[in-house]
GROMACS .gro file of C-alpha atoms in nm:
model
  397
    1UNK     CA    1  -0.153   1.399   2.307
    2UNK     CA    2  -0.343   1.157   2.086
    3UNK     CA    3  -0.337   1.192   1.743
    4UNK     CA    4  -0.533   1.038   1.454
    5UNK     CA    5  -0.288   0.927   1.205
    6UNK     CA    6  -0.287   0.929   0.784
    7UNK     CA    7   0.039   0.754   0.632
    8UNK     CA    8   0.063   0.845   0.255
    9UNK     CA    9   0.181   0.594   0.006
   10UNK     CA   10   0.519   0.584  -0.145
   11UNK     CA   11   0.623   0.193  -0.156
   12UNK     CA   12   0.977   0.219  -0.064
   13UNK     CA   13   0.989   0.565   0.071
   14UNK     CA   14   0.707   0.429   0.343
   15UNK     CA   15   1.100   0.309   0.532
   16UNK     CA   16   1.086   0.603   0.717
   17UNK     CA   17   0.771   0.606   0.900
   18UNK     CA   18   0.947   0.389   1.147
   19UNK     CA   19   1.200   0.672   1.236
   20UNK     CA   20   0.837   0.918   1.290
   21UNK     CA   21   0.648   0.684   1.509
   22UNK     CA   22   0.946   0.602   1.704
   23UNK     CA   23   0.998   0.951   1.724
   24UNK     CA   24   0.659   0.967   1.836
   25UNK     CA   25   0.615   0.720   2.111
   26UNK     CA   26   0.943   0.840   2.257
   27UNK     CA   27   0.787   1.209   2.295
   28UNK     CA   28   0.503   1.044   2.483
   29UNK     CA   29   0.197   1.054   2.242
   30UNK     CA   30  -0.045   0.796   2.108
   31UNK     CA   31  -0.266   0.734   1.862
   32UNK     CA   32  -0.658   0.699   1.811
   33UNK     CA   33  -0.760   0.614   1.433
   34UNK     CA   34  -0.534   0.488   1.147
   35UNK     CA   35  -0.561   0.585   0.808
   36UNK     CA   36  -0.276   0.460   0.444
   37UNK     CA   37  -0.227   0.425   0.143
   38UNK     CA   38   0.003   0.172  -0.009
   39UNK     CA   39   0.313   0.156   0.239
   40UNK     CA   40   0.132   0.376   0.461
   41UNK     CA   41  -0.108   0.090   0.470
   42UNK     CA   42   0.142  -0.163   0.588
   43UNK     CA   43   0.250   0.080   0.838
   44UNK     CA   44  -0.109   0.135   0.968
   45UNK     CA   45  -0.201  -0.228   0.994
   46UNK     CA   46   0.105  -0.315   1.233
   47UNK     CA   47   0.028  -0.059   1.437
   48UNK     CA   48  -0.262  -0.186   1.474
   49UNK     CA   49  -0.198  -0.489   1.525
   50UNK     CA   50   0.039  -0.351   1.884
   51UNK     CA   51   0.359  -0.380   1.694
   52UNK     CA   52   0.409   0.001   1.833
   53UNK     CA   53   0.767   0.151   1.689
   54UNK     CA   54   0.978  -0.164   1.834
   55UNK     CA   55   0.784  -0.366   1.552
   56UNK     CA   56   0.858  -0.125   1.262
   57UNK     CA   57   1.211  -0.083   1.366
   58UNK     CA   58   1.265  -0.479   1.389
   59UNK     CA   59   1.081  -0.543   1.027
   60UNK     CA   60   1.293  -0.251   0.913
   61UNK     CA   61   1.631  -0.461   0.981
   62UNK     CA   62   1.474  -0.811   0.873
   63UNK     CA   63   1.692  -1.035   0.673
   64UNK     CA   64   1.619  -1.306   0.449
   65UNK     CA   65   1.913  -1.524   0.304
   66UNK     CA   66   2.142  -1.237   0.409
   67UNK     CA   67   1.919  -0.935   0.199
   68UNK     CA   68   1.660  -0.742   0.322
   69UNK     CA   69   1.292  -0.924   0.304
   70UNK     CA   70   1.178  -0.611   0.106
   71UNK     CA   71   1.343  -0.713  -0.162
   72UNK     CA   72   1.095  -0.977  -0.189
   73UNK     CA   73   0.818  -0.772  -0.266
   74UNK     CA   74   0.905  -0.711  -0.574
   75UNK     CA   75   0.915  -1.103  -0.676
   76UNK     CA   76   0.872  -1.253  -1.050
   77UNK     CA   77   0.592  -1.475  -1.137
   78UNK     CA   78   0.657  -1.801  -1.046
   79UNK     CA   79   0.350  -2.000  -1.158
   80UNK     CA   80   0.010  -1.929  -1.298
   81UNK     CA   81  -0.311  -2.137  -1.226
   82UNK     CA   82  -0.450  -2.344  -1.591
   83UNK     CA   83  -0.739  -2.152  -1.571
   84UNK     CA   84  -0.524  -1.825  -1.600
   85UNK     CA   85  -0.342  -1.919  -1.880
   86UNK     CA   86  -0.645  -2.095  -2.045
   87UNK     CA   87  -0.840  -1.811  -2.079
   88UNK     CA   88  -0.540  -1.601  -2.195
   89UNK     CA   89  -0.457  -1.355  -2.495
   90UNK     CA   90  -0.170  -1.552  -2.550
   91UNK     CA   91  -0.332  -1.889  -2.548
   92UNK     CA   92  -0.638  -1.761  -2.778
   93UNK     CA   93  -0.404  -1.639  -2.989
   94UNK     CA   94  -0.240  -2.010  -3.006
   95UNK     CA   95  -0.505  -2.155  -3.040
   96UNK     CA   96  -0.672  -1.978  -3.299
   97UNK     CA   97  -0.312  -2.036  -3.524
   98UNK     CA   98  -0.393  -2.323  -3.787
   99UNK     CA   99  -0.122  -2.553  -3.876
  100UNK     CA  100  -0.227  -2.749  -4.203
  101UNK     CA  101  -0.215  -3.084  -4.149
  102UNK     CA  102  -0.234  -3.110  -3.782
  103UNK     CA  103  -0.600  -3.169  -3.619
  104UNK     CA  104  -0.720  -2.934  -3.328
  105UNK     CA  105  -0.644  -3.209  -3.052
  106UNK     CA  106  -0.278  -3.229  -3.187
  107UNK     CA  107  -0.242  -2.902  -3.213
  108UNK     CA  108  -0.387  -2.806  -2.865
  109UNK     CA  109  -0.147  -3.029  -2.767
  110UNK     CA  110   0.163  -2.868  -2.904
  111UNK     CA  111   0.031  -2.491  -2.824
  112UNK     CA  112   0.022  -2.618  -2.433
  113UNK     CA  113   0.376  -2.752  -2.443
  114UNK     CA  114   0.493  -2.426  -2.635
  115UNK     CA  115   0.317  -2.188  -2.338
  116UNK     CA  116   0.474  -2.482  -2.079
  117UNK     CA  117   0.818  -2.364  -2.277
  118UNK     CA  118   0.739  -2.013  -2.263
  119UNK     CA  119   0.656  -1.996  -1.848
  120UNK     CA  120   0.966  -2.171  -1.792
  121UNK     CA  121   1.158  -1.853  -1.880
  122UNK     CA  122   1.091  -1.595  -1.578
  123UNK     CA  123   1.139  -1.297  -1.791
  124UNK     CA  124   0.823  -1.417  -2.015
  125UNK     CA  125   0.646  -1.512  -1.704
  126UNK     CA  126   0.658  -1.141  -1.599
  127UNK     CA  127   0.559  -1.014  -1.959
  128UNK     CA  128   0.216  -1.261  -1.876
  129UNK     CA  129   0.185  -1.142  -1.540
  130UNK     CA  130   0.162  -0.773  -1.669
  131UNK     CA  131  -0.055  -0.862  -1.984
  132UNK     CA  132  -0.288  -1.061  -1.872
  133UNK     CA  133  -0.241  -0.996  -1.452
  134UNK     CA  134  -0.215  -0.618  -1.474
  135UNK     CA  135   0.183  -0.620  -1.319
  136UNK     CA  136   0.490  -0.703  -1.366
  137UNK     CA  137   0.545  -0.801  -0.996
  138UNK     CA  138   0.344  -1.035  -0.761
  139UNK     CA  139   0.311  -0.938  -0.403
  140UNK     CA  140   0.269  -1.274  -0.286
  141UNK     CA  141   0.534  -1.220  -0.087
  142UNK     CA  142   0.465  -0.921   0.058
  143UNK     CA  143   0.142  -1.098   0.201
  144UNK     CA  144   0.361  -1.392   0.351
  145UNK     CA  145   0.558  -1.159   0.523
  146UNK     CA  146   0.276  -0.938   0.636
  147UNK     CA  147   0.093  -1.244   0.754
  148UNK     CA  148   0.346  -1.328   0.992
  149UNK     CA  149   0.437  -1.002   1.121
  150UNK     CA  150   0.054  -0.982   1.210
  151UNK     CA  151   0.090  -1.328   1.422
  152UNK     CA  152   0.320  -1.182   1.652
  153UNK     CA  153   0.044  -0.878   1.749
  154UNK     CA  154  -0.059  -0.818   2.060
  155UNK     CA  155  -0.322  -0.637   2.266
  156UNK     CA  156  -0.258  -0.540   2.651
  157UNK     CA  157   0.038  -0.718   2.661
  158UNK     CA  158  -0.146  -1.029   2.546
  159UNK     CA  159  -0.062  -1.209   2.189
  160UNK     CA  160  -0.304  -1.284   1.937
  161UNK     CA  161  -0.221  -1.385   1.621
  162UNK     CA  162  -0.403  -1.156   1.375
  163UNK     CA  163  -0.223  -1.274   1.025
  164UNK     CA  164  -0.567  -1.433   0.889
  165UNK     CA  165  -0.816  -1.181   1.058
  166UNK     CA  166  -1.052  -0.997   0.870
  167UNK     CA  167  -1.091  -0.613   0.916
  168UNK     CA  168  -1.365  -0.670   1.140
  169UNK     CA  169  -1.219  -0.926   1.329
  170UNK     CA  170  -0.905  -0.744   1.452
  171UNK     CA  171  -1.145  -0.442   1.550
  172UNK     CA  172  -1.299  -0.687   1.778
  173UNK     CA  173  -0.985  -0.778   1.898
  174UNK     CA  174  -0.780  -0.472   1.922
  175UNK     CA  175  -1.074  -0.187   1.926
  176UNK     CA  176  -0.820   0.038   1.717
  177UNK     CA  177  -1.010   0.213   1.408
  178UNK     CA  178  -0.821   0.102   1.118
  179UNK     CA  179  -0.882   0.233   0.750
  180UNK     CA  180  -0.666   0.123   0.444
  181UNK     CA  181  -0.691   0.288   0.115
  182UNK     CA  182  -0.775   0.105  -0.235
  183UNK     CA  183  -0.907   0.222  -0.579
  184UNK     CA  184  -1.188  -0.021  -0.744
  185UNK     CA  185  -1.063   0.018  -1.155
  186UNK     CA  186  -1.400  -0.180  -1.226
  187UNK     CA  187  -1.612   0.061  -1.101
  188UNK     CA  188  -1.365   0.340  -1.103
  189UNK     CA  189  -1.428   0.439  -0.726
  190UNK     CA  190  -1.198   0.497  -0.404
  191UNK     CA  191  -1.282   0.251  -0.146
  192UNK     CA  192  -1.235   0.284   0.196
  193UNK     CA  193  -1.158  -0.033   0.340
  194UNK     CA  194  -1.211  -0.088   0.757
  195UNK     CA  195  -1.469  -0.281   0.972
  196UNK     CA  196  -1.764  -0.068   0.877
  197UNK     CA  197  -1.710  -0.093   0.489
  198UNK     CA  198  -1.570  -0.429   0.449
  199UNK     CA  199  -1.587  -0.639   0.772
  200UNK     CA  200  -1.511  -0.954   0.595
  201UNK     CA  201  -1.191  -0.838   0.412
  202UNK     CA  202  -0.834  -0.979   0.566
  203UNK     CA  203  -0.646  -0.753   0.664
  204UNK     CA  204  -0.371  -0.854   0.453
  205UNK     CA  205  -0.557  -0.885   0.158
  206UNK     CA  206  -0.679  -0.525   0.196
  207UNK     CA  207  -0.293  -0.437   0.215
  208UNK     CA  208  -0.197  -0.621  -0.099
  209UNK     CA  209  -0.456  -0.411  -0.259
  210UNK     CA  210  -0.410  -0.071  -0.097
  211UNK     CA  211  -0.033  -0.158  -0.247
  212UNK     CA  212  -0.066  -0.318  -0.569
  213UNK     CA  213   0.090   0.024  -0.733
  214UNK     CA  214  -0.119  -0.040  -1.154
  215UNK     CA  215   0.144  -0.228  -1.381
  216UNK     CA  216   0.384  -0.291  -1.117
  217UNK     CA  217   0.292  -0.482  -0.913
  218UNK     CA  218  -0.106  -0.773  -1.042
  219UNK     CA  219  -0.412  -0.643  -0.960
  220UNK     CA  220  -0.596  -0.809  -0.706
  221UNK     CA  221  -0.958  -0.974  -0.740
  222UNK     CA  222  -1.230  -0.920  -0.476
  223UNK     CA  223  -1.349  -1.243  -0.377
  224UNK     CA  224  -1.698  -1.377  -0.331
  225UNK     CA  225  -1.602  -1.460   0.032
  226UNK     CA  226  -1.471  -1.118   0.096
  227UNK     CA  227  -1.861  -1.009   0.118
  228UNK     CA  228  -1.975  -0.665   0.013
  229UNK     CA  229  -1.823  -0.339   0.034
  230UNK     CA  230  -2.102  -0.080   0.137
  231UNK     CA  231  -2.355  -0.316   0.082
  232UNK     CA  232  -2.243  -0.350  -0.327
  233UNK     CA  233  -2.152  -0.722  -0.444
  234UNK     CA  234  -1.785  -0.635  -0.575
  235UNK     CA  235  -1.719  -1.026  -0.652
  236UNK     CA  236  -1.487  -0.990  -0.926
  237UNK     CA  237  -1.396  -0.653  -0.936
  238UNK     CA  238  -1.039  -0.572  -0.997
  239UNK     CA  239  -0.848  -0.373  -0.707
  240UNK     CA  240  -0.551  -0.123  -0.703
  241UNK     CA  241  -0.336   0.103  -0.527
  242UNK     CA  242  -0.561   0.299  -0.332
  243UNK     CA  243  -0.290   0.637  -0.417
  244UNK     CA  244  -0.462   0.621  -0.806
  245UNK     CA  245  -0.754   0.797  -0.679
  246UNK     CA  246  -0.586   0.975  -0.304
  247UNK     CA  247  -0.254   0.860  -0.183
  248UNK     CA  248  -0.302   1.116   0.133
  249UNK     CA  249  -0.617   1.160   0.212
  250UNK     CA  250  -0.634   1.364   0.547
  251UNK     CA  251  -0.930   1.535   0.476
  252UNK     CA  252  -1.117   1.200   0.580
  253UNK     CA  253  -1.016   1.295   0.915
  254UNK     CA  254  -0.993   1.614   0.982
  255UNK     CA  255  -1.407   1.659   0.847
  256UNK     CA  256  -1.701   1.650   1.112
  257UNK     CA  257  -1.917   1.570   0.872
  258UNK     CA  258  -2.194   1.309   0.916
  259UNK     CA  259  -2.164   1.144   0.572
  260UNK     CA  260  -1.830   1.104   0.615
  261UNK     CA  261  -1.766   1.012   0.997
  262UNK     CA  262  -2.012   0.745   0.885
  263UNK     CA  263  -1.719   0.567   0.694
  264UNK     CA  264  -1.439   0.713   0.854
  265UNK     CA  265  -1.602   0.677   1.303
  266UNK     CA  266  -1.605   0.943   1.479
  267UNK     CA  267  -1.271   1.135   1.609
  268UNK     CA  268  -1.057   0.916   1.883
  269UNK     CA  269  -0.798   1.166   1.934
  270UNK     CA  270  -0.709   1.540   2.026
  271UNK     CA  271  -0.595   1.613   1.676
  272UNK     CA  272  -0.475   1.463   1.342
  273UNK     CA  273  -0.163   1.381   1.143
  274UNK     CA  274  -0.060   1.325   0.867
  275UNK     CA  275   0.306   1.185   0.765
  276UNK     CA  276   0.359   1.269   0.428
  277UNK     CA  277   0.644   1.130   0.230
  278UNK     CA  278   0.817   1.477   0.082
  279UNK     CA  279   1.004   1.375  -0.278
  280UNK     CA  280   1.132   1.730  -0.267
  281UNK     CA  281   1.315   1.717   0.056
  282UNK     CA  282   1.688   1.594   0.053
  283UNK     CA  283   1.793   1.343   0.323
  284UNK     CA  284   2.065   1.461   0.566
  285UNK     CA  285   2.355   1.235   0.537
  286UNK     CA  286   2.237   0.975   0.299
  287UNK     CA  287   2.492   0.847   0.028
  288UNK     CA  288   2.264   0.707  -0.240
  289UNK     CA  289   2.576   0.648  -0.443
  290UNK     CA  290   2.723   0.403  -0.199
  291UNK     CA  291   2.686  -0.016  -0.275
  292UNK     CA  292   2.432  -0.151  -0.090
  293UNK     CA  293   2.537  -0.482   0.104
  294UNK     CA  294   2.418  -0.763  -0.148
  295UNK     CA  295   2.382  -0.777  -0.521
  296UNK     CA  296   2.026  -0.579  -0.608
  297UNK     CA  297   1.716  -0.815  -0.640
  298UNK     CA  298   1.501  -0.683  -1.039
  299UNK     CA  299   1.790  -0.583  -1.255
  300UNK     CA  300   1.826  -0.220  -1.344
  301UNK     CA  301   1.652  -0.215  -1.688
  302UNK     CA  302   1.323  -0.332  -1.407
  303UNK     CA  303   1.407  -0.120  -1.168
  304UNK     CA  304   1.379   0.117  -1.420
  305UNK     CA  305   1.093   0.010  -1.590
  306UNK     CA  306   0.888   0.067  -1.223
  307UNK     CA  307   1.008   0.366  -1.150
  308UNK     CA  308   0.896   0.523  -1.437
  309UNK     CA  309   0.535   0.361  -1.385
  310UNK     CA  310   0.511   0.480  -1.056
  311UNK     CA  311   0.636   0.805  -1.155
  312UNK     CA  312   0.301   0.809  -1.417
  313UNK     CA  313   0.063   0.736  -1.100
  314UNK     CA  314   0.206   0.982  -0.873
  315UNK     CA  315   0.228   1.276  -1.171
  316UNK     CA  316  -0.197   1.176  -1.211
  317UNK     CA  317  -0.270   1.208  -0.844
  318UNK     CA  318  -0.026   1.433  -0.732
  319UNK     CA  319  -0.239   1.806  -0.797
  320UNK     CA  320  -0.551   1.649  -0.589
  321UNK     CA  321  -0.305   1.548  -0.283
  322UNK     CA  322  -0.173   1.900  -0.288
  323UNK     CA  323  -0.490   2.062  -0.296
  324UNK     CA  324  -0.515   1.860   0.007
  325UNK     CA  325  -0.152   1.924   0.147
  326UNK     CA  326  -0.144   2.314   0.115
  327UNK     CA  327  -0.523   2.335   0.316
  328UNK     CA  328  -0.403   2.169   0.630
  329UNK     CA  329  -0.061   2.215   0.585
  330UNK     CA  330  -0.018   2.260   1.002
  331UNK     CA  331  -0.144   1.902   1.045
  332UNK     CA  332   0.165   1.721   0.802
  333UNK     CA  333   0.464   1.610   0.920
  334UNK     CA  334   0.728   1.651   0.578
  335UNK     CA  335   0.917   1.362   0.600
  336UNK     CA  336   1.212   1.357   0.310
  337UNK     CA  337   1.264   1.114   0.060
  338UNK     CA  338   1.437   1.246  -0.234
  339UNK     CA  339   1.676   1.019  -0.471
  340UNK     CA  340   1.500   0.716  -0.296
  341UNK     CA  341   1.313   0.568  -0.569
  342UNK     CA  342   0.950   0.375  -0.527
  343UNK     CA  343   1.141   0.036  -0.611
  344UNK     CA  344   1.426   0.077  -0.403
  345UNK     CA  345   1.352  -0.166  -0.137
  346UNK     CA  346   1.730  -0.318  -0.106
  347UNK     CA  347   1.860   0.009   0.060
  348UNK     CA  348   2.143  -0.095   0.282
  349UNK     CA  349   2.129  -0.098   0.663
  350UNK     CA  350   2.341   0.196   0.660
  351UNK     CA  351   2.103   0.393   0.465
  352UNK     CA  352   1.782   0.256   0.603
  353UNK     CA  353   1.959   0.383   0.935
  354UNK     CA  354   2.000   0.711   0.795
  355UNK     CA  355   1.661   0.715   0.683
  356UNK     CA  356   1.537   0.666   1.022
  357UNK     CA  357   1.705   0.965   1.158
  358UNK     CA  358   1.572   1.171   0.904
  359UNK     CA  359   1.213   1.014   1.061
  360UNK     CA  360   1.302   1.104   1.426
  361UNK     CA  361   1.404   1.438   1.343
  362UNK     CA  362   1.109   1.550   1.122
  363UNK     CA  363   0.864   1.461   1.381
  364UNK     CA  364   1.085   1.624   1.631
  365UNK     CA  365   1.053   1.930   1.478
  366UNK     CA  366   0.700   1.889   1.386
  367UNK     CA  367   0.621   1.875   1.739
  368UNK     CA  368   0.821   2.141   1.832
  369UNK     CA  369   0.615   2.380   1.629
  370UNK     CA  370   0.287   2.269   1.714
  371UNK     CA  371   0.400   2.282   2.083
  372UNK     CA  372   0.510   2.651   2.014
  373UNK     CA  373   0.229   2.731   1.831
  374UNK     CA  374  -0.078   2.479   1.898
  375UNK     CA  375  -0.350   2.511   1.643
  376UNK     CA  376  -0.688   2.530   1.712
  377UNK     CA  377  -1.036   2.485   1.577
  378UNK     CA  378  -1.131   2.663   1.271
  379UNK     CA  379  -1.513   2.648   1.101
  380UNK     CA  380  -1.332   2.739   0.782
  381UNK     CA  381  -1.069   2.435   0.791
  382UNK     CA  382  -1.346   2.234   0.926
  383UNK     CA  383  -1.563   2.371   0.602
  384UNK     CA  384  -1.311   2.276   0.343
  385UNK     CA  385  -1.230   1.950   0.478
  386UNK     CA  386  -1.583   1.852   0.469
  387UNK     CA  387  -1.644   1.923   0.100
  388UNK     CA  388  -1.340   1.822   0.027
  389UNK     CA  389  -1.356   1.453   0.190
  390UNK     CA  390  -1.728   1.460   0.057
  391UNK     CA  391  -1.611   1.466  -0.301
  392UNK     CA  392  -1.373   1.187  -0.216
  393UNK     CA  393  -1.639   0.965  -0.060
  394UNK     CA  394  -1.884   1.028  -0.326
  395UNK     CA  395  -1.661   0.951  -0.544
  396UNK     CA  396  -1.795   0.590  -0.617
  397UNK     CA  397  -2.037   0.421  -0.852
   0.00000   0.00000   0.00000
């Protein structure tokens, strides 16, 4: 069969989606649209791109200098541009701070070489990413390595390198239907970023956003060259995790109607899923006590620190997605994740492995009962998808 897939967000937790697709491809299906949030977005975009489940099962066991790249995402600060820190709390409040005695070119002087001090220390440079940036972390990383697991796409057996394409650009290229999932905190709207809505967005950029999780990790600003979204100018508009407002939202697929195929194309598959990262759900055989192969990346009091902010955002959006989860409950794969923590992106290859598993046999068993059971067509479901994903699309300024 061919199945139109939603990945939910969950930042670490998104590991296992390798283990599912794999799981997937190996039963002989395929897929027609792609729809995530956050990691589901990163998930989405490779497979996209033709990584297929060799791709997510190579990035899954990428190393760099010995650790896993993931670790990287969550990187500190390392520089800020003059215009940044210019037009700062911090250096307003310098500057407005009168020593007697000293003119205002002196003592511009000395407040730059005290903030110079200051950014030296990377613990203060985090502080002023999440004051003035909105997060602690910067995903610049995460877009590096994105960027060149995108170069290594391919379509019919042909590679293209599709790091610096724009969402409309790797339609042309690929003719796969790819949504990603971002919230707008400017305008206080979902967006629903693809090659009808934003054909001029890169596809990386649109995954920074769809995973910039609010005070973890800086918001990101919609550029002028990034044209509109739905015809509005958003040039300056600050961007988030798209989970703030619907981390699964498989309603956009699953309704037939008008307003909403629209922005979401019209069905490419037989049916939909939706892989949804279950906190609840224990994972067979994995030790979470065990040491992980190298020393862990944020210390614990950050590690903390994000867990408890993403534990804020999912506790906001959580009662929407299961409004969501318990109407099409046939159509979600349950894939478990509990004791992994958003942050924990240094699991050890031992535990990532066991993670996997979990993925293969989840959507093993998922298929099993649809196979035993098939589900079919139902104006009611079809009903209360519609007004649900019609509240979610109208949901804009």
């Amino acid at each position: 069969m061919r199945y139109d897939l939603v990945f939910e967000g969950g930042a670490a937790k998104g590991m296992i989606f390798a283990g599912a697709v794999a799981e997937l491809e190996a039963a002989g299906h395929s897929f027609g649209r792609l729809l995530g949030t956050s990691a589901g977005s990163i998930t989405a975009a490779m497979l996209a791109s033709g990584a297929g489940a060799q791709g997510l099962l190579a990035a899954l066991s990428e190393k760099q200098g010995g650790r896993s790249v993931f670790e990287g995402f969550m990187a500190t600060p390392e520089r800020f541009t003059e215009e940044e820190i210019q037009r700062s709390a911090l250096r307003g409040l310098l500057g407005e701070l009168k020593v007697p005695g000293v003119g205002d070119a002196l003592g511009a002087r000395v407040d730059d070489a005290v903030v110079r001090a200051l950014m030296s220390r990377p613990l203060f440079r985090s502080m002023f990413s999440f004051v003035e940036l909105g997060g602690w972390y910067t995903s610049h990383r995460l877009v590096e390595w994105l960027t060149e697991r995108l170069d290594h796409g391919q379509v019919n057996g042909r590679p293209v390198k599709m790091g610096k394409l724009t969402l409309g650009q790797m339609f042309g290229e690929t003719g796969i239907d790819l949504s990603i999932v971002a919230t707008n905190t400017t305008h206080a709207s979902l967006m629903i970023l693809n090659h009808r809505t934003a054909p001029d967005v890169p596809v990386v950029s649109a995954v920074q956003m769809s995973m910039s999780i609010p005070l973890l990790w800086q918001e990101v600003v919609w550029r002028k060259e990034w044209g509109r979204y739905r015809g509005d100018d958003l040039t300056g508009a600050c961007v988030i995790d798209g989970g703030v407002l619907s981390n699964f939202p498989l309603e956009l697929f699953v309704s037939d109607e008008p307003q909403v195929t629209e922005l979401m194309g019209d069905p490419k598959a037989d049916d939909v899923l939706g892989l949804l990262i279950d906190e609840e759900l224990p994972v067979p055989g994995l030790d979470l006590s065990a040491a992980t192969n190298q020393p862990r990346g944020p210390d614990l009091g950050q590690r903390r620190t994000a867990d408890r902010l993403k534990r804020l955002v999912a506790t906001v959006i959580k009662a929407r997605d299961k409004l969501v989860i318990d109407a099409f409950e046939h159509l979600v794969v349950r894939l478990p994740a509990k004791g992994i923590g958003a942050t924990d992106f240094d699991l050890s290859d031992a535990q990532r492995a066991v993670l996997t598993a979990a993925g293969h046999a989840s959507m093993r068993a998922h298929l099993a009962r649809r196979a035993a059971a098939p589900s079919r067509p139902s104006p009611t479901l079809s009903t209360t998808a519609s007004k649900m994903a019609s509240r979610l699309v109208h949901a804009r300024r």
